[in-house]
PDB file of C-alpha atoms in Angstrom:
ATOM      1  CA  UNK C   1      17.486  -3.975 -14.879  1.00 48.00           C
ATOM      2  CA  UNK C   2      21.189  -4.724 -14.624  1.00 48.00           C
ATOM      3  CA  UNK C   3      22.594  -5.052 -11.144  1.00 52.00           C
ATOM      4  CA  UNK C   4      24.369  -2.048  -9.636  1.00 51.00           C
ATOM      5  CA  UNK C   5      27.866  -2.318  -8.247  1.00 51.00           C
ATOM      6  CA  UNK C   6      28.209  -1.535  -4.591  1.00 48.00           C
ATOM      7  CA  UNK C   7      31.150   0.440  -3.229  1.00 47.00           C
ATOM      8  CA  UNK C   8      32.499   0.925   0.320  1.00 49.00           C
ATOM      9  CA  UNK C   9      31.038   4.473   0.308  1.00 70.00           C
ATOM     10  CA  UNK C  10      27.458   3.318  -0.159  1.00 93.00           C
ATOM     11  CA  UNK C  11      25.072   3.497   2.824  1.00 96.00           C
ATOM     12  CA  UNK C  12      21.591   2.240   3.633  1.00 96.00           C
ATOM     13  CA  UNK C  13      19.045   4.241   5.584  1.00 95.00           C
ATOM     14  CA  UNK C  14      16.743   2.147   7.839  1.00 95.00           C
ATOM     15  CA  UNK C  15      13.509   3.984   8.595  1.00 91.00           C
ATOM     16  CA  UNK C  16      11.969   2.243  11.619  1.00 84.00           C
ATOM     17  CA  UNK C  17       8.359   2.612  12.689  1.00 70.00           C
ATOM     18  CA  UNK C  18       8.513   4.646  15.894  1.00 63.00           C
ATOM     19  CA  UNK C  19       5.308   2.942  17.199  1.00 59.00           C
ATOM     20  CA  UNK C  20       6.819  -0.501  16.857  1.00 54.00           C
ATOM     21  CA  UNK C  21       9.526  -1.994  18.990  1.00 55.00           C
ATOM     22  CA  UNK C  22       8.934  -5.530  20.209  1.00 64.00           C
ATOM     23  CA  UNK C  23      11.922  -7.746  20.974  1.00 77.00           C
ATOM     24  CA  UNK C  24      11.372  -9.768  17.786  1.00 78.00           C
ATOM     25  CA  UNK C  25      11.277  -6.661  15.671  1.00 83.00           C
ATOM     26  CA  UNK C  26      14.411  -5.254  17.254  1.00 86.00           C
ATOM     27  CA  UNK C  27      16.112  -8.602  16.647  1.00 92.00           C
ATOM     28  CA  UNK C  28      15.285  -8.493  12.906  1.00 93.00           C
ATOM     29  CA  UNK C  29      16.553  -4.925  12.585  1.00 93.00           C
ATOM     30  CA  UNK C  30      19.758  -6.033  14.311  1.00 94.00           C
ATOM     31  CA  UNK C  31      20.143  -8.916  11.842  1.00 95.00           C
ATOM     32  CA  UNK C  32      19.611  -6.499   8.947  1.00 96.00           C
ATOM     33  CA  UNK C  33      22.309  -4.205  10.297  1.00 95.00           C
ATOM     34  CA  UNK C  34      24.750  -7.078  10.743  1.00 96.00           C
ATOM     35  CA  UNK C  35      23.979  -8.426   7.240  1.00 96.00           C
ATOM     36  CA  UNK C  36      24.528  -5.030   5.556  1.00 96.00           C
ATOM     37  CA  UNK C  37      27.877  -4.572   7.296  1.00 95.00           C
ATOM     38  CA  UNK C  38      28.963  -8.047   6.181  1.00 94.00           C
ATOM     39  CA  UNK C  39      28.096  -7.007   2.646  1.00 91.00           C
ATOM     40  CA  UNK C  40      30.303  -3.883   2.844  1.00 93.00           C
ATOM     41  CA  UNK C  41      27.393  -1.448   3.196  1.00 95.00           C
ATOM     42  CA  UNK C  42      26.981   1.131   5.944  1.00 95.00           C
ATOM     43  CA  UNK C  43      23.652   0.946   7.760  1.00 95.00           C
ATOM     44  CA  UNK C  44      22.189   4.037   9.504  1.00 94.00           C
ATOM     45  CA  UNK C  45      19.079   3.688  11.674  1.00 93.00           C
ATOM     46  CA  UNK C  46      16.507   6.481  11.787  1.00 91.00           C
ATOM     47  CA  UNK C  47      13.544   6.516  14.091  1.00 84.00           C
ATOM     48  CA  UNK C  48      13.030  10.259  13.614  1.00 82.00           C
ATOM     49  CA  UNK C  49      11.591  10.714  10.117  1.00 81.00           C
ATOM     50  CA  UNK C  50      12.478  14.412   9.955  1.00 85.00           C
ATOM     51  CA  UNK C  51      16.155  13.617  10.676  1.00 89.00           C
ATOM     52  CA  UNK C  52      16.381  11.314   7.639  1.00 90.00           C
ATOM     53  CA  UNK C  53      14.710  13.981   5.464  1.00 89.00           C
ATOM     54  CA  UNK C  54      17.352  16.484   6.606  1.00 90.00           C
ATOM     55  CA  UNK C  55      20.203  14.104   5.859  1.00 91.00           C
ATOM     56  CA  UNK C  56      18.933  13.543   2.346  1.00 90.00           C
ATOM     57  CA  UNK C  57      19.132  17.215   1.564  1.00 91.00           C
ATOM     58  CA  UNK C  58      22.908  16.719   1.334  1.00 90.00           C
ATOM     59  CA  UNK C  59      23.573  15.927  -2.336  1.00 90.00           C
ATOM     60  CA  UNK C  60      26.784  13.997  -1.668  1.00 90.00           C
ATOM     61  CA  UNK C  61      25.179  11.772   0.915  1.00 90.00           C
ATOM     62  CA  UNK C  62      22.096  11.186  -1.249  1.00 91.00           C
ATOM     63  CA  UNK C  63      24.236  10.224  -4.221  1.00 91.00           C
ATOM     64  CA  UNK C  64      25.834   7.399  -2.136  1.00 94.00           C
ATOM     65  CA  UNK C  65      22.496   6.110  -0.837  1.00 95.00           C
ATOM     66  CA  UNK C  66      21.880   2.470  -1.875  1.00 96.00           C
ATOM     67  CA  UNK C  67      18.273   2.519  -0.584  1.00 97.00           C
ATOM     68  CA  UNK C  68      15.889   3.347   2.222  1.00 97.00           C
ATOM     69  CA  UNK C  69      14.572   0.375   4.151  1.00 97.00           C
ATOM     70  CA  UNK C  70      11.040   0.668   5.425  1.00 95.00           C
ATOM     71  CA  UNK C  71      11.228  -1.418   8.639  1.00 94.00           C
ATOM     72  CA  UNK C  72       7.589  -1.940   9.689  1.00 90.00           C
ATOM     73  CA  UNK C  73       4.252  -2.792   8.144  1.00 88.00           C
ATOM     74  CA  UNK C  74       2.471  -1.493   5.055  1.00 88.00           C
ATOM     75  CA  UNK C  75       1.823   1.871   6.758  1.00 85.00           C
ATOM     76  CA  UNK C  76       5.612   2.416   7.206  1.00 89.00           C
ATOM     77  CA  UNK C  77       6.146   1.516   3.522  1.00 92.00           C
ATOM     78  CA  UNK C  78       3.495   4.059   2.510  1.00 90.00           C
ATOM     79  CA  UNK C  79       5.104   6.724   4.596  1.00 90.00           C
ATOM     80  CA  UNK C  80       8.541   6.107   3.032  1.00 92.00           C
ATOM     81  CA  UNK C  81       7.035   6.128  -0.477  1.00 91.00           C
ATOM     82  CA  UNK C  82       5.400   9.473   0.321  1.00 89.00           C
ATOM     83  CA  UNK C  83       8.365  11.167   1.968  1.00 90.00           C
ATOM     84  CA  UNK C  84      11.223  10.076  -0.338  1.00 92.00           C
ATOM     85  CA  UNK C  85      10.037   9.976  -3.963  1.00 90.00           C
ATOM     86  CA  UNK C  86      12.659   8.805  -6.380  1.00 89.00           C
ATOM     87  CA  UNK C  87      14.708   6.897  -3.751  1.00 93.00           C
ATOM     88  CA  UNK C  88      15.207   3.137  -4.146  1.00 96.00           C
ATOM     89  CA  UNK C  89      13.299   1.342  -1.323  1.00 96.00           C
ATOM     90  CA  UNK C  90      13.593  -1.973   0.346  1.00 96.00           C
ATOM     91  CA  UNK C  91      11.228  -3.439   2.950  1.00 96.00           C
ATOM     92  CA  UNK C  92      11.918  -5.253   6.236  1.00 96.00           C
ATOM     93  CA  UNK C  93       8.363  -6.569   6.857  1.00 94.00           C
ATOM     94  CA  UNK C  94       7.492  -6.264  10.537  1.00 91.00           C
ATOM     95  CA  UNK C  95       3.737  -5.541  10.413  1.00 83.00           C
ATOM     96  CA  UNK C  96       0.612  -7.690  10.598  1.00 79.00           C
ATOM     97  CA  UNK C  97      -0.129  -8.129   6.888  1.00 81.00           C
ATOM     98  CA  UNK C  98       3.040  -6.978   5.039  1.00 89.00           C
ATOM     99  CA  UNK C  99       1.106  -7.105   1.772  1.00 92.00           C
ATOM    100  CA  UNK C 100       3.590  -5.323  -0.488  1.00 93.00           C
ATOM    101  CA  UNK C 101       6.583  -7.270   0.890  1.00 94.00           C
ATOM    102  CA  UNK C 102       4.759 -10.541   0.371  1.00 93.00           C
ATOM    103  CA  UNK C 103       3.833  -9.504  -3.199  1.00 93.00           C
ATOM    104  CA  UNK C 104       7.464  -8.660  -3.942  1.00 95.00           C
ATOM    105  CA  UNK C 105       8.712 -11.892  -2.404  1.00 94.00           C
ATOM    106  CA  UNK C 106      10.567 -10.228   0.461  1.00 96.00           C
ATOM    107  CA  UNK C 107      10.815 -12.494   3.596  1.00 95.00           C
ATOM    108  CA  UNK C 108      10.384 -11.452   7.223  1.00 94.00           C
ATOM    109  CA  UNK C 109      14.102 -11.921   7.910  1.00 95.00           C
ATOM    110  CA  UNK C 110      16.626  -9.096   8.433  1.00 96.00           C
ATOM    111  CA  UNK C 111      19.538 -11.184   7.168  1.00 96.00           C
ATOM    112  CA  UNK C 112      17.742 -12.058   3.950  1.00 96.00           C
ATOM    113  CA  UNK C 113      16.727  -8.465   3.330  1.00 97.00           C
ATOM    114  CA  UNK C 114      20.368  -7.434   3.687  1.00 96.00           C
ATOM    115  CA  UNK C 115      21.329  -9.955   1.065  1.00 96.00           C
ATOM    116  CA  UNK C 116      18.619  -8.717  -1.265  1.00 96.00           C
ATOM    117  CA  UNK C 117      19.896  -5.110  -0.893  1.00 96.00           C
ATOM    118  CA  UNK C 118      23.447  -6.158  -1.566  1.00 95.00           C
ATOM    119  CA  UNK C 119      22.437  -8.108  -4.670  1.00 94.00           C
ATOM    120  CA  UNK C 120      21.116  -4.817  -6.094  1.00 93.00           C
ATOM    121  CA  UNK C 121      18.206  -5.963  -8.182  1.00 95.00           C
ATOM    122  CA  UNK C 122      15.689  -3.206  -8.662  1.00 95.00           C
ATOM    123  CA  UNK C 123      12.065  -3.740  -9.651  1.00 95.00           C
ATOM    124  CA  UNK C 124      10.250  -0.714 -11.060  1.00 95.00           C
ATOM    125  CA  UNK C 125       6.478  -0.544 -10.473  1.00 96.00           C
ATOM    126  CA  UNK C 126       3.652   1.947 -10.776  1.00 97.00           C
ATOM    127  CA  UNK C 127       2.271   3.895  -7.851  1.00 97.00           C
ATOM    128  CA  UNK C 128      -0.880   5.888  -7.430  1.00 96.00           C
ATOM    129  CA  UNK C 129      -1.767   9.021  -5.455  1.00 95.00           C
ATOM    130  CA  UNK C 130      -4.572  10.644  -3.599  1.00 95.00           C
ATOM    131  CA  UNK C 131      -3.711  14.307  -3.803  1.00 89.00           C
ATOM    132  CA  UNK C 132      -0.049  14.427  -2.848  1.00 88.00           C
ATOM    133  CA  UNK C 133      -0.101  11.120  -0.901  1.00 92.00           C
ATOM    134  CA  UNK C 134       1.383   8.160  -2.696  1.00 93.00           C
ATOM    135  CA  UNK C 135       0.296   4.529  -2.303  1.00 93.00           C
ATOM    136  CA  UNK C 136       1.257   1.221  -3.778  1.00 94.00           C
ATOM    137  CA  UNK C 137      -1.656  -1.212  -3.374  1.00 94.00           C
ATOM    138  CA  UNK C 138      -5.169   0.112  -3.484  1.00 94.00           C
ATOM    139  CA  UNK C 139      -7.590   2.766  -2.371  1.00 96.00           C
ATOM    140  CA  UNK C 140     -11.204   2.484  -1.501  1.00 96.00           C
ATOM    141  CA  UNK C 141     -14.090   4.894  -0.904  1.00 98.00           C
ATOM    142  CA  UNK C 142     -17.152   3.776   1.148  1.00 97.00           C
ATOM    143  CA  UNK C 143     -17.793   1.052   3.654  1.00 96.00           C
ATOM    144  CA  UNK C 144     -14.266  -0.447   3.603  1.00 93.00           C
ATOM    145  CA  UNK C 145     -12.729   3.059   4.257  1.00 96.00           C
ATOM    146  CA  UNK C 146     -15.262   3.680   7.046  1.00 97.00           C
ATOM    147  CA  UNK C 147     -13.891   0.680   8.852  1.00 94.00           C
ATOM    148  CA  UNK C 148     -10.317   1.939   8.432  1.00 92.00           C
ATOM    149  CA  UNK C 149     -11.252   5.446   9.756  1.00 96.00           C
ATOM    150  CA  UNK C 150     -12.955   3.884  12.809  1.00 95.00           C
ATOM    151  CA  UNK C 151      -9.953   1.735  13.547  1.00 91.00           C
ATOM    152  CA  UNK C 152      -7.607   4.688  13.289  1.00 87.00           C
ATOM    153  CA  UNK C 153      -9.691   6.624  15.768  1.00 89.00           C
ATOM    154  CA  UNK C 154      -9.360   3.957  18.503  1.00 84.00           C
ATOM    155  CA  UNK C 155      -5.921   2.364  17.852  1.00 77.00           C
ATOM    156  CA  UNK C 156      -3.281   2.803  20.517  1.00 71.00           C
ATOM    157  CA  UNK C 157      -0.445   0.715  19.172  1.00 66.00           C
ATOM    158  CA  UNK C 158       0.303  -2.322  16.949  1.00 68.00           C
ATOM    159  CA  UNK C 159      -2.669  -3.314  14.817  1.00 69.00           C
ATOM    160  CA  UNK C 160      -3.710  -6.978  14.798  1.00 72.00           C
ATOM    161  CA  UNK C 161      -6.472  -8.644  12.783  1.00 72.00           C
ATOM    162  CA  UNK C 162      -8.637  -8.768  15.866  1.00 77.00           C
ATOM    163  CA  UNK C 163      -8.352  -4.969  16.090  1.00 80.00           C
ATOM    164  CA  UNK C 164     -10.743  -4.765  13.101  1.00 80.00           C
ATOM    165  CA  UNK C 165     -13.656  -6.581  14.800  1.00 85.00           C
ATOM    166  CA  UNK C 166     -15.184  -3.681  16.597  1.00 91.00           C
ATOM    167  CA  UNK C 167     -14.822  -1.141  13.728  1.00 90.00           C
ATOM    168  CA  UNK C 168     -16.416  -3.679  11.315  1.00 91.00           C
ATOM    169  CA  UNK C 169     -19.272  -4.292  13.670  1.00 93.00           C
ATOM    170  CA  UNK C 170     -19.817  -0.514  14.182  1.00 94.00           C
ATOM    171  CA  UNK C 171     -19.712   0.131  10.391  1.00 95.00           C
ATOM    172  CA  UNK C 172     -22.217  -2.714   9.728  1.00 93.00           C
ATOM    173  CA  UNK C 173     -24.593  -1.190  12.271  1.00 93.00           C
ATOM    174  CA  UNK C 174     -24.359   2.495  11.238  1.00 95.00           C
ATOM    175  CA  UNK C 175     -22.873   3.092   7.784  1.00 96.00           C
ATOM    176  CA  UNK C 176     -25.499   4.713   5.514  1.00 96.00           C
ATOM    177  CA  UNK C 177     -24.124   3.828   2.012  1.00 97.00           C
ATOM    178  CA  UNK C 178     -24.431   7.276   0.337  1.00 98.00           C
ATOM    179  CA  UNK C 179     -24.233   7.380  -3.480  1.00 98.00           C
ATOM    180  CA  UNK C 180     -20.751   7.888  -4.965  1.00 98.00           C
ATOM    181  CA  UNK C 181     -20.454   9.589  -8.350  1.00 98.00           C
ATOM    182  CA  UNK C 182     -17.401   8.604 -10.368  1.00 98.00           C
ATOM    183  CA  UNK C 183     -15.757  10.096 -13.440  1.00 97.00           C
ATOM    184  CA  UNK C 184     -12.877   8.412 -15.291  1.00 98.00           C
ATOM    185  CA  UNK C 185     -10.154  10.170 -17.332  1.00 97.00           C
ATOM    186  CA  UNK C 186     -11.814  12.397 -19.918  1.00 93.00           C
ATOM    187  CA  UNK C 187     -14.985  10.280 -20.217  1.00 93.00           C
ATOM    188  CA  UNK C 188     -18.056  12.526 -19.781  1.00 92.00           C
ATOM    189  CA  UNK C 189     -20.062   9.629 -18.390  1.00 94.00           C
ATOM    190  CA  UNK C 190     -20.707   9.608 -14.623  1.00 96.00           C
ATOM    191  CA  UNK C 191     -20.920   6.236 -12.909  1.00 96.00           C
ATOM    192  CA  UNK C 192     -22.761   5.631  -9.634  1.00 97.00           C
ATOM    193  CA  UNK C 193     -21.808   3.154  -6.932  1.00 98.00           C
ATOM    194  CA  UNK C 194     -21.990   2.538  -3.179  1.00 98.00           C
ATOM    195  CA  UNK C 195     -18.364   1.363  -2.787  1.00 97.00           C
ATOM    196  CA  UNK C 196     -15.366   2.016  -4.989  1.00 98.00           C
ATOM    197  CA  UNK C 197     -12.039   0.207  -5.058  1.00 97.00           C
ATOM    198  CA  UNK C 198      -9.091   1.488  -7.039  1.00 97.00           C
ATOM    199  CA  UNK C 199      -6.456  -1.206  -7.451  1.00 96.00           C
ATOM    200  CA  UNK C 200      -2.798  -0.849  -8.506  1.00 96.00           C
ATOM    201  CA  UNK C 201      -1.383  -4.060  -7.115  1.00 94.00           C
ATOM    202  CA  UNK C 202      -3.674  -7.047  -6.672  1.00 91.00           C
ATOM    203  CA  UNK C 203      -3.093  -7.694  -2.915  1.00 86.00           C
ATOM    204  CA  UNK C 204      -5.263  -6.922   0.047  1.00 83.00           C
ATOM    205  CA  UNK C 205      -5.732  -8.111   3.639  1.00 77.00           C
ATOM    206  CA  UNK C 206      -6.815 -11.689   4.440  1.00 73.00           C
ATOM    207  CA  UNK C 207      -5.382 -12.905   1.135  1.00 77.00           C
ATOM    208  CA  UNK C 208      -8.078 -11.040  -0.826  1.00 82.00           C
ATOM    209  CA  UNK C 209      -7.276 -10.298  -4.501  1.00 86.00           C
ATOM    210  CA  UNK C 210      -9.681  -7.599  -5.587  1.00 88.00           C
ATOM    211  CA  UNK C 211      -8.794  -7.243  -9.228  1.00 90.00           C
ATOM    212  CA  UNK C 212      -7.303 -10.221 -11.140  1.00 87.00           C
ATOM    213  CA  UNK C 213      -6.412  -8.106 -14.175  1.00 90.00           C
ATOM    214  CA  UNK C 214      -4.387  -5.554 -12.184  1.00 93.00           C
ATOM    215  CA  UNK C 215      -0.715  -5.214 -13.270  1.00 94.00           C
ATOM    216  CA  UNK C 216       1.910  -3.238 -11.481  1.00 94.00           C
ATOM    217  CA  UNK C 217       3.655  -1.840 -14.498  1.00 94.00           C
ATOM    218  CA  UNK C 218       0.956  -1.083 -17.130  1.00 95.00           C
ATOM    219  CA  UNK C 219       0.279   2.556 -16.278  1.00 97.00           C
ATOM    220  CA  UNK C 220      -3.367   1.800 -15.451  1.00 97.00           C
ATOM    221  CA  UNK C 221      -5.562   1.387 -12.421  1.00 98.00           C
ATOM    222  CA  UNK C 222      -8.375  -1.133 -12.111  1.00 97.00           C
ATOM    223  CA  UNK C 223     -11.570   0.454 -10.773  1.00 97.00           C
ATOM    224  CA  UNK C 224     -14.307  -1.622  -9.244  1.00 97.00           C
ATOM    225  CA  UNK C 225     -17.765  -0.274  -8.698  1.00 97.00           C
ATOM    226  CA  UNK C 226     -19.978  -2.090  -6.116  1.00 97.00           C
ATOM    227  CA  UNK C 227     -23.386  -0.848  -7.009  1.00 97.00           C
ATOM    228  CA  UNK C 228     -25.650  -1.973  -4.133  1.00 96.00           C
ATOM    229  CA  UNK C 229     -25.531  -0.737  -0.536  1.00 95.00           C
ATOM    230  CA  UNK C 230     -26.836  -2.348   2.587  1.00 95.00           C
ATOM    231  CA  UNK C 231     -25.590  -4.505   5.403  1.00 94.00           C
ATOM    232  CA  UNK C 232     -26.777  -7.609   3.534  1.00 95.00           C
ATOM    233  CA  UNK C 233     -25.138  -6.535   0.301  1.00 95.00           C
ATOM    234  CA  UNK C 234     -21.790  -5.792   2.042  1.00 93.00           C
ATOM    235  CA  UNK C 235     -21.816  -9.235   3.571  1.00 94.00           C
ATOM    236  CA  UNK C 236     -22.710 -10.717   0.217  1.00 96.00           C
ATOM    237  CA  UNK C 237     -19.906  -8.832  -1.486  1.00 94.00           C
ATOM    238  CA  UNK C 238     -17.402  -9.873   1.227  1.00 91.00           C
ATOM    239  CA  UNK C 239     -18.355 -13.503   0.780  1.00 92.00           C
ATOM    240  CA  UNK C 240     -17.884 -13.307  -2.974  1.00 94.00           C
ATOM    241  CA  UNK C 241     -14.612 -11.352  -2.688  1.00 91.00           C
ATOM    242  CA  UNK C 242     -13.197 -13.979  -0.258  1.00 89.00           C
ATOM    243  CA  UNK C 243     -14.089 -16.693  -2.784  1.00 90.00           C
ATOM    244  CA  UNK C 244     -12.590 -14.702  -5.666  1.00 90.00           C
ATOM    245  CA  UNK C 245     -15.856 -14.771  -7.648  1.00 92.00           C
ATOM    246  CA  UNK C 246     -16.980 -11.167  -7.134  1.00 93.00           C
ATOM    247  CA  UNK C 247     -15.939  -9.914 -10.550  1.00 91.00           C
ATOM    248  CA  UNK C 248     -18.523 -12.221 -12.138  1.00 93.00           C
ATOM    249  CA  UNK C 249     -21.422 -10.477 -10.370  1.00 95.00           C
ATOM    250  CA  UNK C 250     -23.744  -8.342 -12.480  1.00 96.00           C
ATOM    251  CA  UNK C 251     -23.749  -5.528  -9.897  1.00 96.00           C
ATOM    252  CA  UNK C 252     -19.951  -5.179  -9.790  1.00 96.00           C
ATOM    253  CA  UNK C 253     -18.404  -3.358 -12.711  1.00 95.00           C
ATOM    254  CA  UNK C 254     -14.640  -3.316 -13.440  1.00 95.00           C
ATOM    255  CA  UNK C 255     -13.063  -0.671 -15.664  1.00 95.00           C
ATOM    256  CA  UNK C 256      -9.518   0.685 -16.266  1.00 96.00           C
ATOM    257  CA  UNK C 257      -8.391   4.283 -15.970  1.00 97.00           C
ATOM    258  CA  UNK C 258      -5.468   6.570 -15.220  1.00 98.00           C
ATOM    259  CA  UNK C 259      -7.469   9.215 -13.364  1.00 98.00           C
ATOM    260  CA  UNK C 260     -10.462   8.789 -11.145  1.00 98.00           C
ATOM    261  CA  UNK C 261     -12.642  11.452  -9.533  1.00 98.00           C
ATOM    262  CA  UNK C 262     -15.152  10.471  -6.838  1.00 98.00           C
ATOM    263  CA  UNK C 263     -17.646  12.785  -5.216  1.00 98.00           C
ATOM    264  CA  UNK C 264     -20.757  12.576  -3.108  1.00 98.00           C
ATOM    265  CA  UNK C 265     -23.455  14.741  -1.518  1.00 98.00           C
ATOM    266  CA  UNK C 266     -22.086  13.922   1.967  1.00 98.00           C
ATOM    267  CA  UNK C 267     -18.471  13.380   2.976  1.00 98.00           C
ATOM    268  CA  UNK C 268     -17.551   9.679   2.541  1.00 98.00           C
ATOM    269  CA  UNK C 269     -14.287   8.202   3.980  1.00 98.00           C
ATOM    270  CA  UNK C 270     -11.295   7.331   1.770  1.00 98.00           C
ATOM    271  CA  UNK C 271      -8.489   4.921   2.677  1.00 95.00           C
ATOM    272  CA  UNK C 272      -5.188   4.014   0.952  1.00 94.00           C
ATOM    273  CA  UNK C 273      -3.312   0.836   1.786  1.00 91.00           C
ATOM    274  CA  UNK C 274      -5.149   0.516   5.093  1.00 87.00           C
ATOM    275  CA  UNK C 275      -4.643   4.094   6.306  1.00 90.00           C
ATOM    276  CA  UNK C 276      -7.199   6.928   6.366  1.00 94.00           C
ATOM    277  CA  UNK C 277      -6.827   9.395   3.452  1.00 95.00           C
ATOM    278  CA  UNK C 278      -9.505  12.008   4.046  1.00 96.00           C
ATOM    279  CA  UNK C 279     -12.997  12.269   2.709  1.00 98.00           C
ATOM    280  CA  UNK C 280     -14.663  12.810  -0.638  1.00 98.00           C
ATOM    281  CA  UNK C 281     -14.383  14.545  -2.994  1.00 98.00           C
ATOM    282  CA  UNK C 282     -11.178  12.774  -4.017  1.00 98.00           C
ATOM    283  CA  UNK C 283      -8.930  12.534  -7.084  1.00 98.00           C
ATOM    284  CA  UNK C 284      -6.799   9.409  -7.644  1.00 98.00           C
ATOM    285  CA  UNK C 285      -4.258   9.002 -10.439  1.00 97.00           C
ATOM    286  CA  UNK C 286      -1.700   6.557 -11.514  1.00 98.00           C
ATOM    287  CA  UNK C 287       2.059   7.371 -11.300  1.00 97.00           C
ATOM    288  CA  UNK C 288       3.672   5.174 -13.959  1.00 97.00           C
ATOM    289  CA  UNK C 289       7.039   3.583 -13.035  1.00 96.00           C
ATOM    290  CA  UNK C 290       7.242   5.804  -9.937  1.00 96.00           C
ATOM    291  CA  UNK C 291       8.779   3.324  -7.459  1.00 95.00           C
ATOM    292  CA  UNK C 292      12.045   1.411  -7.311  1.00 96.00           C
ATOM    293  CA  UNK C 293      11.925  -1.594  -5.012  1.00 96.00           C
ATOM    294  CA  UNK C 294      14.846  -3.799  -4.166  1.00 95.00           C
ATOM    295  CA  UNK C 295      13.422  -7.331  -4.416  1.00 94.00           C
ATOM    296  CA  UNK C 296      14.519 -10.837  -5.305  1.00 93.00           C
ATOM    297  CA  UNK C 297      15.163 -11.026  -9.065  1.00 82.00           C
ATOM    298  CA  UNK C 298      13.627 -14.494  -9.462  1.00 61.00           C
ATOM    299  CA  UNK C 299      10.300 -13.215  -8.155  1.00 46.00           C
ATOM    300  CA  UNK C 300       9.651 -11.186 -11.272  1.00 46.00           C
ATOM    301  CA  UNK C 301       8.712 -14.218 -13.347  1.00 44.00           C
ATOM    302  CA  UNK C 302       5.609 -14.940 -11.308  1.00 44.00           C
ATOM    303  CA  UNK C 303       4.109 -11.479 -11.911  1.00 42.00           C
ATOM    304  CA  UNK C 304       4.792 -10.861 -15.588  1.00 40.00           C
TER     305      UNK C 304
END
């Protein structure tokens, strides 16, 4: 996409995570503000999400908006994607994993993010949705989502990798692995699995890449069915996923679809991009070319 020309009237909304606020994070936000001003752009910081939503109801202000910066982790990015559809988005990665920012080649540096925004290169990618909630990376139904729900129930602030230890242990001890029934697009066939992953962008925590064939701009979602369910099988799957050899297993099936329906006899947890997203039954669909991310232009070549 050709670069857009900035004008003195353009402004940038910075949506900060209200739960975050360490000194290092505040410093990076300050560097972003300084960088944007040096580039002739007007930064406005919003910690109240409803206030930014009200500002964007003004057509004149919205027409001069360069982008909305999600200043936080992947959860903050997901919230911005959901709240402001159609708006160009940039990311100031301040979370634990920062998976989407890493995928897009956006560094954890406020000054660099300001330069990326000023350069104006826009990368268009697919999103997906669970009901009305949009997400960029992946969804899962089953054991993985049970861990996410348990963590959300006990979290009190910033999430670190160590925060997952107790929820993982509790899920390993008590999760029952109910059957999941899956239907894809208009296919009358019903698939059965114990764990389902739906991947839009091939990036997950701990450097895991769940679906090698996933592309961010093909209008499709990769769907992985993990067919066996037990503590032993989950540990086996995790080992194979960490090694990147899981898709060669006979009891893991990978298919492509634009719409996925998952149901079960008992309610099973659902997660999107590391956040709880309700329980089954659930409908997931791809949203082709639904997001505009400001990212380094040279990074495109590595994901074609």
